[in-house]
Coordinates of C-alpha atoms in Angstrom, one line a residue:
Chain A
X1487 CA -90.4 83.8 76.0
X1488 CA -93.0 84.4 78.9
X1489 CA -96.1 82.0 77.5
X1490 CA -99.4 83.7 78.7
X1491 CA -102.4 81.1 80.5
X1492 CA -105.2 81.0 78.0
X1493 CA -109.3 80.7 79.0
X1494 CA -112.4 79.8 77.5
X1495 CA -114.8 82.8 77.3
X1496 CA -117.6 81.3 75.9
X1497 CA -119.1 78.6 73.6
X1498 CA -121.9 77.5 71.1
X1499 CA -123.3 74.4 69.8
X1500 CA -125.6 74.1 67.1
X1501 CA -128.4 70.8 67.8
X1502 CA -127.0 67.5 66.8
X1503 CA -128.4 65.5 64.4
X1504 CA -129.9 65.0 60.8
X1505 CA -130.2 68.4 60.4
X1506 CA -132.4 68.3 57.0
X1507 CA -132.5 71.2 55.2
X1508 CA -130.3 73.2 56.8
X1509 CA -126.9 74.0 54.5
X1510 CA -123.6 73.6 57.0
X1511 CA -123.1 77.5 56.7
X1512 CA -126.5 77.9 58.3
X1513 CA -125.8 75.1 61.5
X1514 CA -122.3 76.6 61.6
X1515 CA -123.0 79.6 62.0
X1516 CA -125.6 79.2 64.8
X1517 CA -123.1 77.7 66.9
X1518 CA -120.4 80.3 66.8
X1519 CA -123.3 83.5 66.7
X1520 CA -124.7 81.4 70.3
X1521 CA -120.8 81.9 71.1
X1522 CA -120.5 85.4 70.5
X1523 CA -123.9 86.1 71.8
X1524 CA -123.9 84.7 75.6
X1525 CA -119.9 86.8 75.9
X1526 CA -119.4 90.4 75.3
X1527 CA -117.4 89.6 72.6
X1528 CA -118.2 91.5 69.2
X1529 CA -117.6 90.1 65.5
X1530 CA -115.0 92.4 64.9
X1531 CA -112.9 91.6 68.6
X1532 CA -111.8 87.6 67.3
X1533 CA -108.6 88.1 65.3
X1534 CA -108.2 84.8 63.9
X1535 CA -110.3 81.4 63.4
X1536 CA -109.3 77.8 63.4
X1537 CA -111.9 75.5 62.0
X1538 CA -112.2 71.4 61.9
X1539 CA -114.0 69.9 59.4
X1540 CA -113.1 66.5 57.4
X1541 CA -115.7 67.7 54.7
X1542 CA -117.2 64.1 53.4
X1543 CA -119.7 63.6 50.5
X1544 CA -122.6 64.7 52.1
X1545 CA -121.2 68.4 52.4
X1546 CA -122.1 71.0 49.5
X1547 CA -119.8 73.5 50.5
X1548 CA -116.3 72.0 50.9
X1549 CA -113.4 74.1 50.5
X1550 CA -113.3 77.9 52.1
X1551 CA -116.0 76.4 54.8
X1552 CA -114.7 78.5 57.2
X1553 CA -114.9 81.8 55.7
X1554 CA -118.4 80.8 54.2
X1555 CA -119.5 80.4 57.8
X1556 CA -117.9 82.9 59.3
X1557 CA -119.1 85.4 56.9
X1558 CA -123.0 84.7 58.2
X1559 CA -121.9 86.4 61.4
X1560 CA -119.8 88.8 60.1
X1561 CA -116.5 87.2 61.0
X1562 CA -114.3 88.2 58.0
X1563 CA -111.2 90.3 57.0
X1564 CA -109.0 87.8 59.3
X1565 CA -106.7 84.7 58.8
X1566 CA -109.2 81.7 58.7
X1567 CA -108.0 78.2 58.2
X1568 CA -109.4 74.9 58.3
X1569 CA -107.8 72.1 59.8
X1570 CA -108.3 68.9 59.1
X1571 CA -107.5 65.5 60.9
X1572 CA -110.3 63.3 61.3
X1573 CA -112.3 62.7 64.0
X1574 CA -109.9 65.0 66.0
X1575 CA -109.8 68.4 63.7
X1576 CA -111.7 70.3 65.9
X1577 CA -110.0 69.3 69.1
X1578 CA -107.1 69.9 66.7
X1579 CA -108.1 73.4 65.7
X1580 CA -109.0 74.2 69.2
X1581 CA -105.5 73.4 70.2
X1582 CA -104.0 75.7 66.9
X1583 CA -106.3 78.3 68.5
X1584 CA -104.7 78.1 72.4
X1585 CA -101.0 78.0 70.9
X1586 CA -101.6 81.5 69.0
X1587 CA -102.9 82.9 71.8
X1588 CA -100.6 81.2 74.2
X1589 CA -97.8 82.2 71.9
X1590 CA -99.2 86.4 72.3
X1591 CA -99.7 85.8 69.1
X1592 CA -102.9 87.1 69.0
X1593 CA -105.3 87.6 71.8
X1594 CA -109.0 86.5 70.8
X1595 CA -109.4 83.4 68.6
X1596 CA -112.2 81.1 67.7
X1597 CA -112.1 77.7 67.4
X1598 CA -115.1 75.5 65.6
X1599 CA -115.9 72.3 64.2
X1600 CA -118.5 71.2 61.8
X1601 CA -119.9 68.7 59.7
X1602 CA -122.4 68.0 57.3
X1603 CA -122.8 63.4 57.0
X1604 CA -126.4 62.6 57.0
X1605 CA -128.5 62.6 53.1
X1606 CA -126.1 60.0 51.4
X1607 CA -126.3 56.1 51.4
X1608 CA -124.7 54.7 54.1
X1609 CA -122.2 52.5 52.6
X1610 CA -121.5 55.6 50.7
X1611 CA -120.4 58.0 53.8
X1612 CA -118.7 54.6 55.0
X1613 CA -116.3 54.1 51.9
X1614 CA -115.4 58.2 52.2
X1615 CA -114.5 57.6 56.2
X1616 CA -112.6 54.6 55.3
X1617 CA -110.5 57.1 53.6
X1618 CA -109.3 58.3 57.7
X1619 CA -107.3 54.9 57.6
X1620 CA -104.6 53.7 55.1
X1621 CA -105.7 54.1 51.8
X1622 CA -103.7 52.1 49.8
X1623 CA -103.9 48.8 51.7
X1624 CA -106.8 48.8 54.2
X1625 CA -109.4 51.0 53.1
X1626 CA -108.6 49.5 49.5
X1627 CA -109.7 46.1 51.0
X1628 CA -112.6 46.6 53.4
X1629 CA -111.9 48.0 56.5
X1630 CA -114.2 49.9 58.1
X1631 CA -114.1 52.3 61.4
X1632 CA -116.7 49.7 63.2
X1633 CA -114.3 47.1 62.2
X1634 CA -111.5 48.7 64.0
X1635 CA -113.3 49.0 66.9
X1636 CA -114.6 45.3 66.7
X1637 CA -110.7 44.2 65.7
X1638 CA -110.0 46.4 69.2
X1639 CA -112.7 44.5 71.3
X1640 CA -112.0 40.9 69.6
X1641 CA -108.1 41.4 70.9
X1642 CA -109.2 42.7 74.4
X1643 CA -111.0 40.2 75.5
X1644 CA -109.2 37.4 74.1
X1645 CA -106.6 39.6 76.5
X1646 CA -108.3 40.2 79.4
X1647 CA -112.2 37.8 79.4
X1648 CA -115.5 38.9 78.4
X1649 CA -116.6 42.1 78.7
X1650 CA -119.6 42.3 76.6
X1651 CA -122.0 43.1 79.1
X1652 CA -119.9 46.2 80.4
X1653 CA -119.7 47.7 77.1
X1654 CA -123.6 47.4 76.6
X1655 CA -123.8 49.6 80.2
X1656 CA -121.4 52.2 78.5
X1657 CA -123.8 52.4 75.7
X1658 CA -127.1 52.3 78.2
X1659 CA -125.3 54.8 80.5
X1660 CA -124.4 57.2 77.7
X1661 CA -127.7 56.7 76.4
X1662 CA -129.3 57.6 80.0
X1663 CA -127.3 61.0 79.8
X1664 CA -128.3 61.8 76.1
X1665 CA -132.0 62.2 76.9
X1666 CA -130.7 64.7 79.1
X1667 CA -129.1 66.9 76.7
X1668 CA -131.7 68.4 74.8
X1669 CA -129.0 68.8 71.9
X1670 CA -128.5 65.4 71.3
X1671 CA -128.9 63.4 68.2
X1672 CA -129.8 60.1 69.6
X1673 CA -132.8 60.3 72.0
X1674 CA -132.9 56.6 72.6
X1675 CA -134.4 54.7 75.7
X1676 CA -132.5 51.7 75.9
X1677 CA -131.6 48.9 78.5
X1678 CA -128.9 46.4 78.1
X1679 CA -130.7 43.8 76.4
X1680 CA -131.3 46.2 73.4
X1681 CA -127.8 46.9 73.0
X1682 CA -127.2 43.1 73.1
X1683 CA -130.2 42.1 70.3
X1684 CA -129.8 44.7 67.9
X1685 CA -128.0 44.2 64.7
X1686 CA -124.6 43.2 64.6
X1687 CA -122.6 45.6 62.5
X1688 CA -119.1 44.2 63.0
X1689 CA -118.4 41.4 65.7
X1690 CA -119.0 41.9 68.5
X1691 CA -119.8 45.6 68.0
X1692 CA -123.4 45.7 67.6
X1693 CA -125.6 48.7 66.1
X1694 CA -126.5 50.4 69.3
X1695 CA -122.7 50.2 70.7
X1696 CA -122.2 52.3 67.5
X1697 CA -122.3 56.4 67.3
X1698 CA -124.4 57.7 64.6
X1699 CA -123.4 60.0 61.7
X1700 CA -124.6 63.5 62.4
X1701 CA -124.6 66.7 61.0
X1702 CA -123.9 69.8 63.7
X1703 CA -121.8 72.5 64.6
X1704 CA -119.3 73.8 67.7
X1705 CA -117.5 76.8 68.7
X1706 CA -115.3 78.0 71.5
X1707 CA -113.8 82.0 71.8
X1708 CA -110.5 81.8 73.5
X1709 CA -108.7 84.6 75.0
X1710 CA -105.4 85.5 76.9
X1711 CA -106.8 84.4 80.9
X1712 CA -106.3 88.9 81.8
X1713 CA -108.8 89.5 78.8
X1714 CA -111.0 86.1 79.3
X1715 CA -111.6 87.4 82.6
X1716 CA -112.7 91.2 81.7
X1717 CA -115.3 89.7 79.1
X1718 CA -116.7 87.1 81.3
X1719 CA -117.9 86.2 84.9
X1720 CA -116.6 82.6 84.8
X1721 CA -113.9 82.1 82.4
X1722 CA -112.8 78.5 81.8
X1723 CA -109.1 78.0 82.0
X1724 CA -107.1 75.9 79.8
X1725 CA -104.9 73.9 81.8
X1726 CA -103.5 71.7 79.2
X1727 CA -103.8 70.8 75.7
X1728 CA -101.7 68.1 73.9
X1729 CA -101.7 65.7 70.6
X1730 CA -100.0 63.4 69.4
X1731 CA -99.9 60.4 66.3
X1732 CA -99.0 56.7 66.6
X1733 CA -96.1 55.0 66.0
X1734 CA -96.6 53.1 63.1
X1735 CA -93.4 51.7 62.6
X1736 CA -93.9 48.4 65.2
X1737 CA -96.4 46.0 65.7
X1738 CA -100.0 47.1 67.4
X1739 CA -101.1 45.7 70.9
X1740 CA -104.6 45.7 69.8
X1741 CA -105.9 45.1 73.5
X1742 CA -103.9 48.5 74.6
X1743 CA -104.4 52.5 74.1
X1744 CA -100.8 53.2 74.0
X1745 CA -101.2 56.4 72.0
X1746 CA -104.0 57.1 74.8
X1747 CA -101.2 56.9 77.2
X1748 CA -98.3 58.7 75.8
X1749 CA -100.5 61.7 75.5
X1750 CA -102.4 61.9 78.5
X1751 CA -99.0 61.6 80.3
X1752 CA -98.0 64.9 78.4
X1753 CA -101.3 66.8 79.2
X1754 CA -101.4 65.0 83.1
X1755 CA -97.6 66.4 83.2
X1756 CA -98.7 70.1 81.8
X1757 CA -101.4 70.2 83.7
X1758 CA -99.9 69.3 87.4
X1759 CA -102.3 67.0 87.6
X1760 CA -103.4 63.1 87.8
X1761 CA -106.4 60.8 86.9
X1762 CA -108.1 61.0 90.2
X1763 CA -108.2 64.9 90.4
X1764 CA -110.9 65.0 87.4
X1765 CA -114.2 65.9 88.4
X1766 CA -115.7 65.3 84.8
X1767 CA -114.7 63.8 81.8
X1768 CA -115.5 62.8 77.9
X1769 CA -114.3 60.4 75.6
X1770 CA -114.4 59.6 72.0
X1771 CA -116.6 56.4 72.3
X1772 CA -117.4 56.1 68.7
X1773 CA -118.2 52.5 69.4
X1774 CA -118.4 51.2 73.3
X1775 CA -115.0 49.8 73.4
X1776 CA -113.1 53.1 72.6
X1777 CA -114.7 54.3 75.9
X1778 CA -113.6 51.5 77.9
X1779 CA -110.2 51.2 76.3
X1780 CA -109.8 54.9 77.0
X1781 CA -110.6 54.4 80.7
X1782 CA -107.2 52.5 80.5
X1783 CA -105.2 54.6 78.4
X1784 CA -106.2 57.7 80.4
X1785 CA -105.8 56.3 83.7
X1786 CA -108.8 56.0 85.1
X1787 CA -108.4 52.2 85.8
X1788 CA -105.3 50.0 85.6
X1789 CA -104.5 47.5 82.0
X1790 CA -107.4 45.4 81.5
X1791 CA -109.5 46.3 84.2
X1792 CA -111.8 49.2 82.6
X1793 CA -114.7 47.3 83.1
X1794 CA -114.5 47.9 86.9
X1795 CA -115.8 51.6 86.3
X1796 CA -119.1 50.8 85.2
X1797 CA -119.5 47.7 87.2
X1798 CA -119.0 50.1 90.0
X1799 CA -120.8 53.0 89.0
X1800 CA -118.1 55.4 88.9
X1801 CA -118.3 56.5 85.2
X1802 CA -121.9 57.4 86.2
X1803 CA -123.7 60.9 86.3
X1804 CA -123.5 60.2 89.7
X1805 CA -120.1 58.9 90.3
X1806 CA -116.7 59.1 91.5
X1807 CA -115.9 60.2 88.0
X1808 CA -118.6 60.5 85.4
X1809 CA -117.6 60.0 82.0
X1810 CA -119.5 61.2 79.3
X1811 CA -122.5 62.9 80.6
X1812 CA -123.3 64.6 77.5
X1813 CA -124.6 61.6 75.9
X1814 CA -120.9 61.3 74.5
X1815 CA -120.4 60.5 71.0
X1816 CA -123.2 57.3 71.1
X1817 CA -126.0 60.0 72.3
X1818 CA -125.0 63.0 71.4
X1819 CA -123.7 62.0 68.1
X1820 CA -120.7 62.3 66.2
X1821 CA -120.7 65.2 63.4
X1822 CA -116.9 64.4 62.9
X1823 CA -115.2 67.7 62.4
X1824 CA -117.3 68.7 65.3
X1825 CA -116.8 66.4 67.9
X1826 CA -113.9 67.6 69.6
X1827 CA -115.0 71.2 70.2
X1828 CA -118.7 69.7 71.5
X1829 CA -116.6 68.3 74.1
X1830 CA -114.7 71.3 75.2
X1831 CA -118.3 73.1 75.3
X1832 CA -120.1 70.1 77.5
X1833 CA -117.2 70.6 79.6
X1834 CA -117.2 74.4 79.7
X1835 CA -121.3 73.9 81.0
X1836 CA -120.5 71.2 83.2
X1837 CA -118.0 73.7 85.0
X1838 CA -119.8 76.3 84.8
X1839 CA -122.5 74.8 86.7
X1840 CA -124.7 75.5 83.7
X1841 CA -125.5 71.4 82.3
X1842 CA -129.0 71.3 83.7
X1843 CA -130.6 67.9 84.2
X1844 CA -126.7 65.7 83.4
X1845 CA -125.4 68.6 85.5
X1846 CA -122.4 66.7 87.4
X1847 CA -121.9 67.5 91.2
X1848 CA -119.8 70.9 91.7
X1849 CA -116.7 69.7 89.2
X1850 CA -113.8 72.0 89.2
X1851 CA -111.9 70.1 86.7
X1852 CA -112.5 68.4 83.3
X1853 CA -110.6 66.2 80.8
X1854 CA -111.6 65.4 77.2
X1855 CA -110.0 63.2 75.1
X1856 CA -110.8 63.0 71.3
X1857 CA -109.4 60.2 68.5
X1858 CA -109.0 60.7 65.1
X1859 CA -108.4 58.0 62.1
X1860 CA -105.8 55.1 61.9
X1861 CA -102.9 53.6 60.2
X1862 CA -102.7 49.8 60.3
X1863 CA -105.0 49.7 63.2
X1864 CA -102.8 52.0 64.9
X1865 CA -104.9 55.5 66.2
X1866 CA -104.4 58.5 64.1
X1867 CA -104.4 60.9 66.7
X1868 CA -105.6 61.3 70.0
X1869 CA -105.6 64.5 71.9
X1870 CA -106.2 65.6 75.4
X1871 CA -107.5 68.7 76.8
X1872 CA -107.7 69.5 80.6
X1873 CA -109.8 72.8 81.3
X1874 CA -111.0 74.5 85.0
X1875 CA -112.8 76.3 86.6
X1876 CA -109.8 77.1 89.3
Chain B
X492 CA -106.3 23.1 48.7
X493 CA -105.5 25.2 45.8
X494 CA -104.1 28.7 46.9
X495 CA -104.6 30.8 43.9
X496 CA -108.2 31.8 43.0
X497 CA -108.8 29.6 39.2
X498 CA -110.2 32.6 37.8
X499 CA -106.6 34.4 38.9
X500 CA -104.5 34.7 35.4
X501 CA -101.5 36.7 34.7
X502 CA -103.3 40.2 33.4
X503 CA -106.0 40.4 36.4
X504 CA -105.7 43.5 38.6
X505 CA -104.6 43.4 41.8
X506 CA -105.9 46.0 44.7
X507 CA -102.4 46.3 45.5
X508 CA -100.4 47.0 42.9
X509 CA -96.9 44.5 43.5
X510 CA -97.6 43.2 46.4
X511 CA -98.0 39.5 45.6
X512 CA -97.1 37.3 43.1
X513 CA -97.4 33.2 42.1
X514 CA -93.8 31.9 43.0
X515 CA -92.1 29.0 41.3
X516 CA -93.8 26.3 43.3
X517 CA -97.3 27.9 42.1
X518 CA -98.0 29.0 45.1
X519 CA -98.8 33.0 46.1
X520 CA -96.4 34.8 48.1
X521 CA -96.7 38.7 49.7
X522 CA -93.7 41.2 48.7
X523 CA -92.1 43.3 51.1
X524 CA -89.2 45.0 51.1
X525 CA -86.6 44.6 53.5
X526 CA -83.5 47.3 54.5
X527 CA -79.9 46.0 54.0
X528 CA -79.0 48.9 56.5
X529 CA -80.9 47.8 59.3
X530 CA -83.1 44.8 58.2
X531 CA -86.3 46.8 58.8
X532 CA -89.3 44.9 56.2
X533 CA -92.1 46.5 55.3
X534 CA -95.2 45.9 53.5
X535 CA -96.2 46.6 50.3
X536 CA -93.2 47.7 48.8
X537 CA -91.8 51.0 49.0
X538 CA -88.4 52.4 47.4
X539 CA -86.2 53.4 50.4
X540 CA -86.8 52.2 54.3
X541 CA -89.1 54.1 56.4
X542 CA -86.6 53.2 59.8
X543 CA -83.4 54.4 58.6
X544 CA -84.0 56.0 55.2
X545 CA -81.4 53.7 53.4
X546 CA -82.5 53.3 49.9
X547 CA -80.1 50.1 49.4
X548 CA -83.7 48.1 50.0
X549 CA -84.7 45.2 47.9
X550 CA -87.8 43.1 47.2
X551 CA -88.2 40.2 50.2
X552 CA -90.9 37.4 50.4
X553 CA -92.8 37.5 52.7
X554 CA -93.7 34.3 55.3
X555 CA -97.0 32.4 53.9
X556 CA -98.1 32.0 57.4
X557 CA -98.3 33.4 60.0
X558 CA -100.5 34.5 63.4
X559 CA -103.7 36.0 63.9
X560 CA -103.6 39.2 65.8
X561 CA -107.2 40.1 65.9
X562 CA -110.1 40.1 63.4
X563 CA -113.7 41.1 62.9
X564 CA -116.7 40.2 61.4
X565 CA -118.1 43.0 59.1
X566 CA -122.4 43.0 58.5
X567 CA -122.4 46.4 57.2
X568 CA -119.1 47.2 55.2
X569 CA -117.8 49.4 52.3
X570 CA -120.2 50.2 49.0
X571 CA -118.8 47.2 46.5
X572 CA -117.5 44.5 49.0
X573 CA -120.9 41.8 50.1
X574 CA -121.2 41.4 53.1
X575 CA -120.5 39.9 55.8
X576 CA -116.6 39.9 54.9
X577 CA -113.8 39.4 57.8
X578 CA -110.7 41.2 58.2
X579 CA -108.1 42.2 60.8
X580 CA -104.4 41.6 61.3
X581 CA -101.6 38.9 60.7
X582 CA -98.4 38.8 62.3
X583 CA -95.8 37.6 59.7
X584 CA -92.2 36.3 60.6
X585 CA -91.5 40.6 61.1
X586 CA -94.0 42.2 59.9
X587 CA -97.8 42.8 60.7
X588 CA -100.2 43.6 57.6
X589 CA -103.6 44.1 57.4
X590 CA -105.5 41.1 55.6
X591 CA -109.1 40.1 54.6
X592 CA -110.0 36.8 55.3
X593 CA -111.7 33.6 53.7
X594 CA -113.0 30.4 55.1
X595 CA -114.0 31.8 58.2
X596 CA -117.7 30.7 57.8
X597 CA -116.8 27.0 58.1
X598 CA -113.3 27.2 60.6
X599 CA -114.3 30.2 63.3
X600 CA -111.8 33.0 63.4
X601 CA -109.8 33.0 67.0
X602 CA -107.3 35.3 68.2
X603 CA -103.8 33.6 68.0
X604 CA -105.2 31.2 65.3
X605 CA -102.3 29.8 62.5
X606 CA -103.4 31.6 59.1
X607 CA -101.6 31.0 55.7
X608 CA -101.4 33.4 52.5
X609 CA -103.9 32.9 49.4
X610 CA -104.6 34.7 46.3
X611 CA -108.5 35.6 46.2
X612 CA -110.8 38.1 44.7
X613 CA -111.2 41.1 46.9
X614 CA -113.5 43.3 45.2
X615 CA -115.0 44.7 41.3
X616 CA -113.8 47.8 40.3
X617 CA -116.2 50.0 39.9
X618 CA -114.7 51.2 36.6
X619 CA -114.3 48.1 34.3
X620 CA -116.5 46.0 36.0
X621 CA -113.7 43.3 36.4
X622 CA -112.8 41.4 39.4
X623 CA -109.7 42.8 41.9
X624 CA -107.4 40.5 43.3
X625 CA -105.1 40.4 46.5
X626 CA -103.8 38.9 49.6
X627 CA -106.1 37.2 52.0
X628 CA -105.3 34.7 54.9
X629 CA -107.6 31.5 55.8
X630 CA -107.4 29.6 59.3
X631 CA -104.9 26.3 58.3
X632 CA -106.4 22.8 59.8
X633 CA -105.2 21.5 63.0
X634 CA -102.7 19.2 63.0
X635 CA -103.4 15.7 63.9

């Protein structure tokens, strides 16, 4: 069976942030009517919809979320289906989206994410996401996301030596890029000694090495690359997207991304290309470490020497290979069943030419990479996405 | 030093339903279960083995100590555990679980550190207002 190429045609985010007030069919559906609005691409034209969302407390409307949204921009009559895995559904659903339309399945789809987290107690939304690792033994007795990620950093630098400066520079960096997304939910002017005194939420992960909780919205319109191309100047072209889970069934390296590096082999692979040919590229850094860790487990820098990147300035706005210049997860914020899609729209802008002040120099090709829960310490899933502009 | 919590008695709730129990020298010890097939353990307890699919599995006990993988401190943690708590991962004889720990306020927490097994109180359920029990580790004292 011939498999047809697959593009972007356009995108939509809603802002990031504590959107109070606003119901999650109202943020939702701003993102995917900016979507449909900036292509020539009617209501009536997308034949089928994939939508992440984990749905925690905070949410009112829960179940049929998609067609709730969809039906405030007259999106209906169509299969619709939610999918849900973590902090990677909407990467997850982006990728359900590409394989119907790779498959000539169909020939327009949209893909979206959203979330609703903010207006409950913290420890509140914190016991529901514990419910993203194993629930009968770890989320039973304590552990927390942050906790992974300290658990992550703890074994890493006993591994490889301190690295605590560099992953208050990730947060500074990503930080430096957020106040230049006007979309972002964490407008924060911060230098490395702040990330270093505020509070510590789970050793040595402090507060500001942590994403925030956000509520927000993203959507993507696919089409076959011949239609893509007849509905918009610049489509974005899909050059690989892959997922995969962890093992599980052997002991964790807790200092390594291997799950990070059995995917992004598969997407390098689909994609005929390596780490040094991207131009522009974001990472889940729900907490600092995950961003440095994924420098490793995507190739960007060899076992245990991550921390060269920032050191040298290549993970920069302004370097070899910036990482994260939306702000990322730390900046921009982290509306979990939204995450992944915001990605494939800063990297749609960014190759597009069309990021404004974080604009990157001239990129023609982008990587995302998105995580999503664990089992006993071991990630969920991670996915990776490669797009261009060709 | 005593490693079953005294307020620990024969009809309190454990988070884990099985997975330890006071052995003959009074003592608590984790239960696995291990795969006559293909010696594959496994913990908590489950009726057929997750590596070969055998169901000729039976209970095993687990090793009382073992080595610390990595851990954190938590300051902010989940609604009904007081914080700060520690946690992280213990590599057992063959297998690695996921443990709280206790005692790491007066002996530091390093990675690679010799942990053993004790029975503590984990948590109140939020239902009956009575204390939950389970499996924590606690760093052991240097050898002289």
């Amino acid at each position: 069976m011939t498999e047809n190429e697959v593009a972007v045609v356009n995108v939509g985010q809603s802002d990031f942030g504590e959107l109070e007030g606003q119901r999650v069919t109202e943020f939702g559906s701003r993102a995917v009517r900016e979507a449909l609005l900036s292509s020539s691409v009617e209501p009536d034209d997308i034949e089928e919809a994939y939508i992440g969302n984990v749905a925690t407390t905070a949410q009112d409307q829960t179940s049929v979320i998609g067609q709730a949204i969809l039906r405030e921009v007259g999106v209906t009559g169509i299969p619709i289906i939610r999918v849900e895995n973590a902090c990677a559904s909407s990467t997850c659903a982006f990728q359900e989206a590409y394989k119907r339309v790779q498959s000539g399945e169909s020939d327009i789809v949209l893909a979206m994410g959203v979330e609703k987290m903010t207006g409950v107690p913290t420890e509140v939304a914190l016991k529901d996401m514990a419910g993203a690792a194993d629930a009968e033994v770890e989320g039973a007795m304590g552990m927390t996301f942050m906790g992974l990620y300290g658990m992550r950093a703890n074994a890493y630098m006993n591994q490889f030596g301190n690295v605590r400066e560099e992953l208050a520079d990730i947060a500074v960096k990503n930080h430096d890029n957020g106040l230049k997304n006007p979309r972002a939910h964490l407008q924060l002017n911060v230098d490395r000694d702040d990330i270093l005194e505020s509070r510590p939420i789970s050793d040595p992960i402090r507060l500001l090495d942590a994403c925030p909780m956000s509520d927000g919205a993203a959507a993507a319109v696919i089409a076959r690359t011949e239609i893509a191309e007849e509905l918009v100047e610049e489509p974005i072209y899909v050059d690989a997207a892959e997922m995969l889970s962890g093992n599980y069934l052997e002991e964790v390296e807790f200092w390594r991304e291997e799950l990070d590096e059995r995917v992004a082999q598969k997407a390098y692979s689909e994609a005929g290309i390596g780490p040094d040919d991207l131009d522009v590229v974001e990472v889940h850094d729900a907490a600092t470490i995950g961003e440095l860790m994924h420098y490793e487990g995507l190739g960007l820098a060899d076992q245990g020497e991550g921390a060269s990147l920032v050191r040298s300035g290549d993970v920069m706005l302004d370097g070899r290979t910036p990482v994260n210049p939306s702000g990322g997860l730390k900046s921009r914020g982290h509306p979990v069943g939204a995450t992944g899609v915001a990605q494939i729209c800063e990297l749609v802008w960014q190759l597009r030419g069309e990021a404004g002040a974080r604009q990157v120099e001239n990129p023609s090709i982008g990587l995302a990479q998105n995580s999503g829960g664990a089992l006993v310490g071991e990630g969920g899933v991670s996915t990776v996405t490669i797009l261009s502009n060709r | 030093m005593r490693q079953v919590h005294p307020d620990y008695n024969e009809s309190s709730g454990l988070v884990v339903d099985g997975s330890i129990r006071i052995a003959a020298d009074d003592n608590p010890v984790l239960i696995g279960t291990e795969c006559s097939e293909c010696e594959y353990v496994v913990f908590p307890s489950r009726p057929f083995c997750r590596n070969c699919l055998s169901d000729n599995v039976s209970d095993v006990e687990l090793a009382r100590t073992g080595q610390l993988e990595t851990y954190t401190v938590a300051h902010t943690g989940q609604e009904g555990i007081e914080p700060p708590y520690a946690f992280g991962f213990v590599n057992l004889e063959n297998v690695q679980i996921y443990s709280r720990f206790t005692e790491w306020k007066e002996r530091s927490l390093e990675v690679g550190d010799q942990v053993e097994l004790v029975l503590e109180k984990i948590k109140t359920d939020t239902e009956t207002g009575e204390p939950l029990f389970g499996h924590m580790f606690r760093p052991m004292e240097e050898e002289q």
